[in-house]
JSON list of C-alpha atoms and ligand atoms in Angstrom, two decimals:
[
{"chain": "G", "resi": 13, "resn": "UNK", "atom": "CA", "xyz": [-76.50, 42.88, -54.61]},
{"chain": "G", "resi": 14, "resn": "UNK", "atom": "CA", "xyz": [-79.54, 42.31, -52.07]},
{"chain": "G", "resi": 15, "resn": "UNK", "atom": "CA", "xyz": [-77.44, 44.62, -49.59]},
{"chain": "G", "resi": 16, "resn": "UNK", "atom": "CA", "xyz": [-77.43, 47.60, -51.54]},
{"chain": "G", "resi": 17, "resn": "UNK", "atom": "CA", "xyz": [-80.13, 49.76, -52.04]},
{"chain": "G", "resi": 18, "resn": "UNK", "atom": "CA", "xyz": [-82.10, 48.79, -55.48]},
{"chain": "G", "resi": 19, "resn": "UNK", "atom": "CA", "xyz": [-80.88, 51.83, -57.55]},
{"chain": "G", "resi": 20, "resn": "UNK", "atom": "CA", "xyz": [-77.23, 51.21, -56.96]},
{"chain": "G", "resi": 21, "resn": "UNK", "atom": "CA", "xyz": [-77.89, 47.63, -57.62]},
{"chain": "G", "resi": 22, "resn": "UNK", "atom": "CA", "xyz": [-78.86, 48.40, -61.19]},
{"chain": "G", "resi": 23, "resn": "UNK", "atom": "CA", "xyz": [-76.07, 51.10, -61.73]},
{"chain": "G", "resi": 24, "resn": "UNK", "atom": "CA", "xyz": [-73.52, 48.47, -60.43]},
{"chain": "G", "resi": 25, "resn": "UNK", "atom": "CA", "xyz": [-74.63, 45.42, -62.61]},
{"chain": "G", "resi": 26, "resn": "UNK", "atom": "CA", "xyz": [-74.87, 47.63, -65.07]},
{"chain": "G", "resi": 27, "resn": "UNK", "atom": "CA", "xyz": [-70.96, 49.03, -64.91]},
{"chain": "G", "resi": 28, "resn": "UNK", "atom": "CA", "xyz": [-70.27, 45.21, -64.37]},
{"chain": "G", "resi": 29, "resn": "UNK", "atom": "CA", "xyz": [-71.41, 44.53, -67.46]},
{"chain": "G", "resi": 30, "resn": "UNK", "atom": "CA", "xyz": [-68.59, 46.64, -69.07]},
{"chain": "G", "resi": 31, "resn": "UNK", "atom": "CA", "xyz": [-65.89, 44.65, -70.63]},
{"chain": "G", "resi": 32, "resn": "UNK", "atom": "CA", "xyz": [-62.61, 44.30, -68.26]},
{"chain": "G", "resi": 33, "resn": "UNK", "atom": "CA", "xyz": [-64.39, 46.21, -64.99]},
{"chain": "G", "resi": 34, "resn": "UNK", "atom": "CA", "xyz": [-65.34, 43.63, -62.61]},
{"chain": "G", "resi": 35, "resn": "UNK", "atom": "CA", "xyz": [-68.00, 43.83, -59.49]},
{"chain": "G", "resi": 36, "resn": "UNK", "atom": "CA", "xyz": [-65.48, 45.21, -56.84]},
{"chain": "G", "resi": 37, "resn": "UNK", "atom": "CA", "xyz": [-64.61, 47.90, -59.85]},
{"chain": "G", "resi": 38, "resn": "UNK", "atom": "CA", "xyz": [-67.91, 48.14, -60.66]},
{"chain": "G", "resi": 39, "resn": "UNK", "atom": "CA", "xyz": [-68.85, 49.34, -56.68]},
{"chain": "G", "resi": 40, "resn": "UNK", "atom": "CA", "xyz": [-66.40, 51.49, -56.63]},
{"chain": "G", "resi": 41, "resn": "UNK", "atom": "CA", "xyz": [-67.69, 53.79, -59.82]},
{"chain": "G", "resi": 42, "resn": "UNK", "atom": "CA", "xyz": [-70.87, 53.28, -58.82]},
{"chain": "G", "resi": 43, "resn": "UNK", "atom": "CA", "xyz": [-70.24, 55.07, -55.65]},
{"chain": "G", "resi": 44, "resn": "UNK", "atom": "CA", "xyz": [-68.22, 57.52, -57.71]},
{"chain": "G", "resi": 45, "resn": "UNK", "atom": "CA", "xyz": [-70.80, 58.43, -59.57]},
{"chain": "G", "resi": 46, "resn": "UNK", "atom": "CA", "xyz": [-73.96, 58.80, -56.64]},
{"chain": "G", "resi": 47, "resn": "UNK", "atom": "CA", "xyz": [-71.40, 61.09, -54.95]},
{"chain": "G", "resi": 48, "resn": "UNK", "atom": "CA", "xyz": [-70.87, 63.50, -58.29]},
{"chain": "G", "resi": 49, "resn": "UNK", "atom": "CA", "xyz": [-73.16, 66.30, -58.96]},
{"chain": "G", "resi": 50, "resn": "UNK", "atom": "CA", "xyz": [-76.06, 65.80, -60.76]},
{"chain": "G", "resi": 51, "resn": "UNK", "atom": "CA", "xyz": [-74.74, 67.97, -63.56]},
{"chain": "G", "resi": 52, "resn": "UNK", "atom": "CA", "xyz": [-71.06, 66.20, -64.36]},
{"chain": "G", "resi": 53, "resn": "UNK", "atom": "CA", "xyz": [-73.34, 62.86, -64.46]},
{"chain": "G", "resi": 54, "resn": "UNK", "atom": "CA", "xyz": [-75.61, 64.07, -66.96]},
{"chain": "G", "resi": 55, "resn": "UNK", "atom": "CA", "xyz": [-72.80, 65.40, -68.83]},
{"chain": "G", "resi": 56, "resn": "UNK", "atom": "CA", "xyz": [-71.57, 62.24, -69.02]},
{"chain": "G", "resi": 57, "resn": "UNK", "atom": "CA", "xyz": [-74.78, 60.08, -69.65]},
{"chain": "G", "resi": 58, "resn": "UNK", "atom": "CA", "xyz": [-74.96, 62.84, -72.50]},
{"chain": "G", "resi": 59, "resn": "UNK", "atom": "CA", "xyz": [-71.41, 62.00, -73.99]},
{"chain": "G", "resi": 60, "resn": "UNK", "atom": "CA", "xyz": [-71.97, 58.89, -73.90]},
{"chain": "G", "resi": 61, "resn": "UNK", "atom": "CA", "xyz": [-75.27, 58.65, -75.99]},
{"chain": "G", "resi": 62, "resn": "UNK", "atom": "CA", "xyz": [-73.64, 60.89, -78.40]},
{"chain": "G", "resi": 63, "resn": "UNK", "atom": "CA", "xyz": [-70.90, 58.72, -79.33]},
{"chain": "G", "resi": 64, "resn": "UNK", "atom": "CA", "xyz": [-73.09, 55.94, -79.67]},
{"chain": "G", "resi": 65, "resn": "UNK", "atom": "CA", "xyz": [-75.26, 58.05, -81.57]},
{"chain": "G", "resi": 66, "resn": "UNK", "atom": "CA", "xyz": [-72.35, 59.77, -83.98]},
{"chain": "G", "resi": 67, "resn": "UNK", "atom": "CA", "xyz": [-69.78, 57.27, -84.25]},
{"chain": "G", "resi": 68, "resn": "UNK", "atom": "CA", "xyz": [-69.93, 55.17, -87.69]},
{"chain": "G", "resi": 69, "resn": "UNK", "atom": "CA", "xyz": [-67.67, 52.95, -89.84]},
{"chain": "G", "resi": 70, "resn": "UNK", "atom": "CA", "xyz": [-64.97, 54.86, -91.99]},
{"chain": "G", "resi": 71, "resn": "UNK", "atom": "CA", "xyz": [-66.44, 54.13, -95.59]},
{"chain": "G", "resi": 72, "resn": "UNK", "atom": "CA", "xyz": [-63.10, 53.32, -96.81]},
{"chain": "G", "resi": 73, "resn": "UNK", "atom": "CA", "xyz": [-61.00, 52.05, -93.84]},
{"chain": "G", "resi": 74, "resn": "UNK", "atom": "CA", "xyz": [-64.00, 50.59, -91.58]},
{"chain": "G", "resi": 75, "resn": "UNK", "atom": "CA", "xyz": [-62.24, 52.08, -88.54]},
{"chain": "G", "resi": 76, "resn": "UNK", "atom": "CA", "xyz": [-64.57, 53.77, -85.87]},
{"chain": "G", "resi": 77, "resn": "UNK", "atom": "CA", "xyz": [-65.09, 57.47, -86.38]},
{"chain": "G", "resi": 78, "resn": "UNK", "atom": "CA", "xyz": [-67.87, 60.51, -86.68]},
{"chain": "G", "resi": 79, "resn": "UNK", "atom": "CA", "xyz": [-67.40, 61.26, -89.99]},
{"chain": "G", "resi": 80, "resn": "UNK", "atom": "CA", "xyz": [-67.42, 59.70, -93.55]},
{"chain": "G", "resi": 81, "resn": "UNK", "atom": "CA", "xyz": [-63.78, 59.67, -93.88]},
{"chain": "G", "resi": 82, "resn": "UNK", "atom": "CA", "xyz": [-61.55, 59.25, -91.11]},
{"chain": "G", "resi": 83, "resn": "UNK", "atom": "CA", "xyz": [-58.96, 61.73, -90.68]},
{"chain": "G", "resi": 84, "resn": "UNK", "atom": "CA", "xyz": [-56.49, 58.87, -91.54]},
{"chain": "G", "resi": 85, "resn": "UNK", "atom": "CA", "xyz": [-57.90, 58.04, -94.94]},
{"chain": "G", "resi": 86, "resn": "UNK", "atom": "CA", "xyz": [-58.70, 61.84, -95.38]},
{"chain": "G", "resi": 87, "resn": "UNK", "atom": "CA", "xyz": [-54.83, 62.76, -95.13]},
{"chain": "G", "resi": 88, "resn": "UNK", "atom": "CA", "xyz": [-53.33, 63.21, -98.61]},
{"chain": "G", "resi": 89, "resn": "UNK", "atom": "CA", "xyz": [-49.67, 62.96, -96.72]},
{"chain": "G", "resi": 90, "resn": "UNK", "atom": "CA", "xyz": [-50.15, 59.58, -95.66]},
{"chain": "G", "resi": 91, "resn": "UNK", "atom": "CA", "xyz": [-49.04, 56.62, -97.85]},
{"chain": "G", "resi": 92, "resn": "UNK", "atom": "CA", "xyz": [-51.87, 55.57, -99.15]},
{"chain": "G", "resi": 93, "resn": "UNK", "atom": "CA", "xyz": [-50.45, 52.84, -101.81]},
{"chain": "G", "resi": 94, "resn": "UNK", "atom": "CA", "xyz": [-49.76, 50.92, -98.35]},
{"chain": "G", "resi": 95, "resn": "UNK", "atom": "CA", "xyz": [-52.02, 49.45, -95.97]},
{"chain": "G", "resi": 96, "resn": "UNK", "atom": "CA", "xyz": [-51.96, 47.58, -92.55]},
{"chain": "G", "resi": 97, "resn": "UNK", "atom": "CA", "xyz": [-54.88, 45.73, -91.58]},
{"chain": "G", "resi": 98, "resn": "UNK", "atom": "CA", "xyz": [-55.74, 45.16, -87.84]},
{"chain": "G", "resi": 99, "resn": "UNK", "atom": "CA", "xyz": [-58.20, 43.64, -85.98]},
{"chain": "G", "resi": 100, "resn": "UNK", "atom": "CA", "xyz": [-59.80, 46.18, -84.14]},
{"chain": "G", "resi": 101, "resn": "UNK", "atom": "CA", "xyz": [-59.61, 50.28, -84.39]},
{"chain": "G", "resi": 102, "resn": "UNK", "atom": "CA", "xyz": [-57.78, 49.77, -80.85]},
{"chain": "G", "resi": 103, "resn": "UNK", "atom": "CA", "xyz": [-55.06, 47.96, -82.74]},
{"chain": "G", "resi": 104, "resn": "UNK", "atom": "CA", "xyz": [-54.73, 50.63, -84.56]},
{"chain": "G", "resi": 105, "resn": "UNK", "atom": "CA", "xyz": [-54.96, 53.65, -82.27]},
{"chain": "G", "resi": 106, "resn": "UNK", "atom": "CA", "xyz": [-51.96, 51.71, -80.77]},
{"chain": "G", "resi": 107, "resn": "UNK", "atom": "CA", "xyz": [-49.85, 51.81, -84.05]},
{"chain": "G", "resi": 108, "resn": "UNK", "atom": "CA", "xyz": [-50.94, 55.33, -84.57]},
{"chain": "G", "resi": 109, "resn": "UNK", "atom": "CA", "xyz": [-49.50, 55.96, -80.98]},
{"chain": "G", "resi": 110, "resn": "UNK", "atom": "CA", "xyz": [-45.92, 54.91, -82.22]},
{"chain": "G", "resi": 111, "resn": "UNK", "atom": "CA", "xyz": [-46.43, 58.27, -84.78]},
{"chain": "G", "resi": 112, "resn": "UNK", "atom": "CA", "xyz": [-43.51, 55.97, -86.98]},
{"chain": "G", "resi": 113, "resn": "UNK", "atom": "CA", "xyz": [-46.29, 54.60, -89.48]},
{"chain": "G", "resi": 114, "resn": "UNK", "atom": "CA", "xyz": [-47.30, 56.72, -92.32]},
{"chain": "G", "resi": 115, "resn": "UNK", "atom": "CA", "xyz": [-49.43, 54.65, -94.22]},
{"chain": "G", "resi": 116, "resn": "UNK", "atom": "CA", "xyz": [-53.07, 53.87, -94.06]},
{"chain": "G", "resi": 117, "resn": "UNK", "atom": "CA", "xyz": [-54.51, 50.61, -92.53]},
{"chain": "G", "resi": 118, "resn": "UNK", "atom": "CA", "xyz": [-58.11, 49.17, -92.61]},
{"chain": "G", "resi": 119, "resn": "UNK", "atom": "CA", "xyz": [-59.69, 47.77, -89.54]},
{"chain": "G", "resi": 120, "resn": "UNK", "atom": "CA", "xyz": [-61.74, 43.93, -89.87]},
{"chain": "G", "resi": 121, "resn": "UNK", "atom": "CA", "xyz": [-63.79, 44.11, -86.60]},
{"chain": "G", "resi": 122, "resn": "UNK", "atom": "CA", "xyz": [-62.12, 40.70, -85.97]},
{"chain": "G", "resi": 123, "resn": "UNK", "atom": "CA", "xyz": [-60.70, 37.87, -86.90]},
{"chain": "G", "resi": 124, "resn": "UNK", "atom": "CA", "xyz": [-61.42, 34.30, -88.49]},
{"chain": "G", "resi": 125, "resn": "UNK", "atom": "CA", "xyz": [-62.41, 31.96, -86.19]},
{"chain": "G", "resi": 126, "resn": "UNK", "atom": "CA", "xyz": [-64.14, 28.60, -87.33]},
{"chain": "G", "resi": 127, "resn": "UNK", "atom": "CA", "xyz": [-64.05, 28.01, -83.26]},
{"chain": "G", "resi": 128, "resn": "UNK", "atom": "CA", "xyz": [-66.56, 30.73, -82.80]},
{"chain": "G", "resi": 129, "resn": "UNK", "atom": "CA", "xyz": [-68.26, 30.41, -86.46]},
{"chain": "G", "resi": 130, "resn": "UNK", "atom": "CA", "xyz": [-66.47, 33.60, -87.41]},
{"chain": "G", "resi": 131, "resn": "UNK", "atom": "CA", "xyz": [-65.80, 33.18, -91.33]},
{"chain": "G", "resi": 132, "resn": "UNK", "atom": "CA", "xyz": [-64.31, 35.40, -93.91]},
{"chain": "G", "resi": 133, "resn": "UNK", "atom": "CA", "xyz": [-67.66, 37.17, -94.15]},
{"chain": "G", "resi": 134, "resn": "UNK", "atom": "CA", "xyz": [-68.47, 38.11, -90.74]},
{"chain": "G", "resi": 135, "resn": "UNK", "atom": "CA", "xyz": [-65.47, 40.70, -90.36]},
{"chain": "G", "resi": 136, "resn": "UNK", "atom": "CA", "xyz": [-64.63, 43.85, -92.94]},
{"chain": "G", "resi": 137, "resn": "UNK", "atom": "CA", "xyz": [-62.69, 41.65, -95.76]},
{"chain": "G", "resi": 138, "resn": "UNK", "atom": "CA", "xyz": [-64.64, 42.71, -98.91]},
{"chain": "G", "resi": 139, "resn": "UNK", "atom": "CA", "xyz": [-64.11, 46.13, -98.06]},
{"chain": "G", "resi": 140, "resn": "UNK", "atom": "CA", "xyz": [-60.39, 45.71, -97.98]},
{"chain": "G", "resi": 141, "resn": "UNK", "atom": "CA", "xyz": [-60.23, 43.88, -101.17]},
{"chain": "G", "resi": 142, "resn": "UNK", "atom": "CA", "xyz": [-61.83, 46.96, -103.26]},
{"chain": "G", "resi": 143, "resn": "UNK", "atom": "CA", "xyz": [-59.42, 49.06, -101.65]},
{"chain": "G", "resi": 144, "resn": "UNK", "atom": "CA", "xyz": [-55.97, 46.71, -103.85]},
{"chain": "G", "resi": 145, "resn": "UNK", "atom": "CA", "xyz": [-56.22, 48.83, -106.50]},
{"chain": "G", "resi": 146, "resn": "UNK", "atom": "CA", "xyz": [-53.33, 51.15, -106.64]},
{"chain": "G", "resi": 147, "resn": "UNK", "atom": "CA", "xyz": [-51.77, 49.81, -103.69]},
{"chain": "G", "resi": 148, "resn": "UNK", "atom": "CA", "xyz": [-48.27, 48.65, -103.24]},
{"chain": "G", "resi": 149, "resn": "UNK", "atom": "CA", "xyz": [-48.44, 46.45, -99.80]},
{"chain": "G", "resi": 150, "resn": "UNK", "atom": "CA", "xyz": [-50.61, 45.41, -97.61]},
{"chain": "G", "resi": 151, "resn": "UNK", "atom": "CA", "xyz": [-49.06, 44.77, -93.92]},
{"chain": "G", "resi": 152, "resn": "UNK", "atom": "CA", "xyz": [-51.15, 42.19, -91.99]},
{"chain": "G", "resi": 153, "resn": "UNK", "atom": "CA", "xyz": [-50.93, 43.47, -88.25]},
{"chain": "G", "resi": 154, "resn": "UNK", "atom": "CA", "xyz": [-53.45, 40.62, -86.95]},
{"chain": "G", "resi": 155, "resn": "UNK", "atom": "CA", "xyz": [-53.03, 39.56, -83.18]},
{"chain": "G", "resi": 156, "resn": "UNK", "atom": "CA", "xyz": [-50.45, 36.77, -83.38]},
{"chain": "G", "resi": 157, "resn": "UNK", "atom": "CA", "xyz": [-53.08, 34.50, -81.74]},
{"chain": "G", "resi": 158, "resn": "UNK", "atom": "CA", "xyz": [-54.39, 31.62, -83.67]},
{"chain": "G", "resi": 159, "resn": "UNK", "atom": "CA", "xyz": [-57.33, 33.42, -84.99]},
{"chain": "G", "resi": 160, "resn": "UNK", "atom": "CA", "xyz": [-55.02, 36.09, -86.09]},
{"chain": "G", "resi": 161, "resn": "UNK", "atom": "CA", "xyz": [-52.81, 33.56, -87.87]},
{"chain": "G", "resi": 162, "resn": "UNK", "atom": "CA", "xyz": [-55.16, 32.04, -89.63]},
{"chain": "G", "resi": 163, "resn": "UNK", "atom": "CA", "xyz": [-56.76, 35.32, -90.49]},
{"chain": "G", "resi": 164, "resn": "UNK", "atom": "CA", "xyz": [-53.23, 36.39, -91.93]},
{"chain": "G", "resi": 165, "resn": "UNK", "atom": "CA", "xyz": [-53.10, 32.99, -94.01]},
{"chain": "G", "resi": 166, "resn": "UNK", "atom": "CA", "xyz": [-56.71, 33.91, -95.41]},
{"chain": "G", "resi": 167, "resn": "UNK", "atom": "CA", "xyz": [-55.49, 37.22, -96.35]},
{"chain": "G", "resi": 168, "resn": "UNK", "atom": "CA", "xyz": [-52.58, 36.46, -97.99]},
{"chain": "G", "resi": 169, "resn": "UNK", "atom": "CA", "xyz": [-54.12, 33.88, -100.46]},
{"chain": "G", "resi": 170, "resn": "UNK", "atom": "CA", "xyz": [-56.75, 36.11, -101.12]},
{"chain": "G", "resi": 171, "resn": "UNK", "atom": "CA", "xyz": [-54.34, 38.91, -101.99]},
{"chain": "G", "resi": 172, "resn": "UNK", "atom": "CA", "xyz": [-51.16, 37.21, -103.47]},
{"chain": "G", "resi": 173, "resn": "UNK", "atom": "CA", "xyz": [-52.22, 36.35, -106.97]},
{"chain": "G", "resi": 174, "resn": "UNK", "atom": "CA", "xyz": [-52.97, 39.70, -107.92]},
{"chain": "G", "resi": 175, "resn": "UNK", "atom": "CA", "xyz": [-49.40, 40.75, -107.59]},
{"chain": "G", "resi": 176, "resn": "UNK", "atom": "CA", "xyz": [-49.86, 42.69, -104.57]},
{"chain": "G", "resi": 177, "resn": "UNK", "atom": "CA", "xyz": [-46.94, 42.55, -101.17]},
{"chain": "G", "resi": 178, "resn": "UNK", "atom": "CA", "xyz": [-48.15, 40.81, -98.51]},
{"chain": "G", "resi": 179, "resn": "UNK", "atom": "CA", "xyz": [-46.23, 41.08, -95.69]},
{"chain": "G", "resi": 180, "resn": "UNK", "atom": "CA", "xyz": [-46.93, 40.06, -92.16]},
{"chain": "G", "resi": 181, "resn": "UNK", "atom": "CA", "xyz": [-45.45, 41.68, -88.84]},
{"chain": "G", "resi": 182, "resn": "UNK", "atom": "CA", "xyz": [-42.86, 39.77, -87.02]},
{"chain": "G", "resi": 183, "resn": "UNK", "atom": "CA", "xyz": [-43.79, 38.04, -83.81]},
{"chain": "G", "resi": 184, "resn": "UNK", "atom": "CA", "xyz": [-41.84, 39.54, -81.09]},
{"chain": "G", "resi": 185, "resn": "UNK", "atom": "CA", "xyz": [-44.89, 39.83, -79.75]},
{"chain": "G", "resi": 186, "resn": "UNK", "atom": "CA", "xyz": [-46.05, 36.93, -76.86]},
{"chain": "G", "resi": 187, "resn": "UNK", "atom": "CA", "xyz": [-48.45, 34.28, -78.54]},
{"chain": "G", "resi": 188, "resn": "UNK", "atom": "CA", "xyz": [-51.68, 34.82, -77.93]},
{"chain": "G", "resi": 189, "resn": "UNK", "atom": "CA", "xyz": [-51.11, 38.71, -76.91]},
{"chain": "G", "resi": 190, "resn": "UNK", "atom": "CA", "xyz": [-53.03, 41.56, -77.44]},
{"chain": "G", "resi": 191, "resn": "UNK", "atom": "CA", "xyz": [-51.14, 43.61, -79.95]},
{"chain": "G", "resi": 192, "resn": "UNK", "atom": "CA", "xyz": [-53.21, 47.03, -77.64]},
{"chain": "G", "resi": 193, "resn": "UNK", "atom": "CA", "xyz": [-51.19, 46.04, -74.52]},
{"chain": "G", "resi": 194, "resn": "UNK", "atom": "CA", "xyz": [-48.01, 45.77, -76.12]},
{"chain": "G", "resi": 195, "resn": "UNK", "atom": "CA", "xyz": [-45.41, 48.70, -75.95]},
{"chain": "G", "resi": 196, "resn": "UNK", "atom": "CA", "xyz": [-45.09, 50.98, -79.00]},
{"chain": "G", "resi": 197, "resn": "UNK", "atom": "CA", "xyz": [-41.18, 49.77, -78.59]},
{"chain": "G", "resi": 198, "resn": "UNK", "atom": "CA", "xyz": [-42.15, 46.36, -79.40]},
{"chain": "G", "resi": 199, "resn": "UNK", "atom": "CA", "xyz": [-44.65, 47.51, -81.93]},
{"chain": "G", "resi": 200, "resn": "UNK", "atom": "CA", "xyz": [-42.14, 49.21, -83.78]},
{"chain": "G", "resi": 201, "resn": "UNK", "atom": "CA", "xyz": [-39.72, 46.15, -83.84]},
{"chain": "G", "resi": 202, "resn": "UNK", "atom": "CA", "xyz": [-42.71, 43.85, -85.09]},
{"chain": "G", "resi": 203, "resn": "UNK", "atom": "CA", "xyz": [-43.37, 46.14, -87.95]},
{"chain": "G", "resi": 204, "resn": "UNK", "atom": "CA", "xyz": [-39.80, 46.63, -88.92]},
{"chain": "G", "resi": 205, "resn": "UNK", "atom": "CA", "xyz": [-38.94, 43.37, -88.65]},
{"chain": "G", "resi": 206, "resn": "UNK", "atom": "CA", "xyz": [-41.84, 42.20, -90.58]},
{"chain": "G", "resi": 207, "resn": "UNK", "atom": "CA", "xyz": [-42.05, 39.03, -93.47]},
{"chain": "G", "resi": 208, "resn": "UNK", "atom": "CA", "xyz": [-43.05, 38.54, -96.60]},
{"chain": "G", "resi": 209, "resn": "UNK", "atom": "CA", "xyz": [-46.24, 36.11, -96.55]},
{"chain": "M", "resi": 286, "resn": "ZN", "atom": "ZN1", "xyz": [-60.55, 55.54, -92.79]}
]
């Protein structure tokens, strides 16, 4: 980065380090920004802080939010005797996209992965199981990668002797996809279509 000057340097590595932008996107907002006034840039820096700042863990769903509750889990009209659990709260922004599912869901923060050392601890599974009590299914919406898999596996023994539907979403979806990326069509069809575990 020798050729620019050292400022822009940092702000570019910096972007870089952002997940999915890459150096040639990172120049490019880098000179976006410089050539912004001074005001819409602090606004920004300042939005930024604050949701880093205000955004916390749903205490019953684990999903990203500001407050206590997430509107979600706060909504009396929603179905709460079913839940999906995703991976990530992106997962489930995109099934809340599809405005088709009226339950609740409850977000891990990832998946099982003895690859990475990920075990059943490391993502949001206790909190899900003090959540079985007056529920009627639980819908495991997992990424249909192998992580996912076996997450859905772990799940489902976990859950099944108490009784409890398990039920997992059909794989129309590519192996090894990212259930964010695929269209709420597709979405729609894997939850419809979905199997008992
Ligand atoms: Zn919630």
């Amino acid at each position: 980065m020798e050729y620019y000057s050292a400022k822009i340097g940092a702000l570019i590595d910096e972007l870089a380090r952002l997940p999915g932008i890459g150096t040639k996107s990172a120049q490019r907002m880098a000179f976006h920004i410089v050539g912004l006034p001074e005001t819409q840039v602090k606004h920004l820096a300042d939005v930024l802080v604050d949701a880093r700042k205000n955004v916390k863990y749903c205490k019953c769903c684990c999903t990203l939010t500001d407050a206590d509750i997430c509107p979600i889990c706060d909504n009396p009209k929603r179905d709460h005797k079913t839940i999906m659990v995703v991976e990530t709260t992106r997962d489930l922004a995109a099934y809340e996209k599809t405005g088709k599912y009226d339950g609740v869901y409850h977000v891990l923060h990832g998946a099982i992965s003895p690859m990475l050392g990920i075990g059943p601890n490391d993502i949001r599974l206790k909190e899900l199981m003090v959540r079985l009590a007056d529920v009627d299914e639980v819908i495991v919406a997992t990424n249909p990668s192998l992580e996912g898999e076996a997450t859905a596996m772990y799940i489902s023994k976990l859950i099944k002797p108490s009784g409890i539907k398990v039920t997992r979403i059909a794989s129309g979806v590519p192996v090894g996809g990212d259930l964010e990326c695929i269209d709420e069509v597709t979405l729609l069809r894997a939850l419809e279509g979905r199997t008992e575990l």
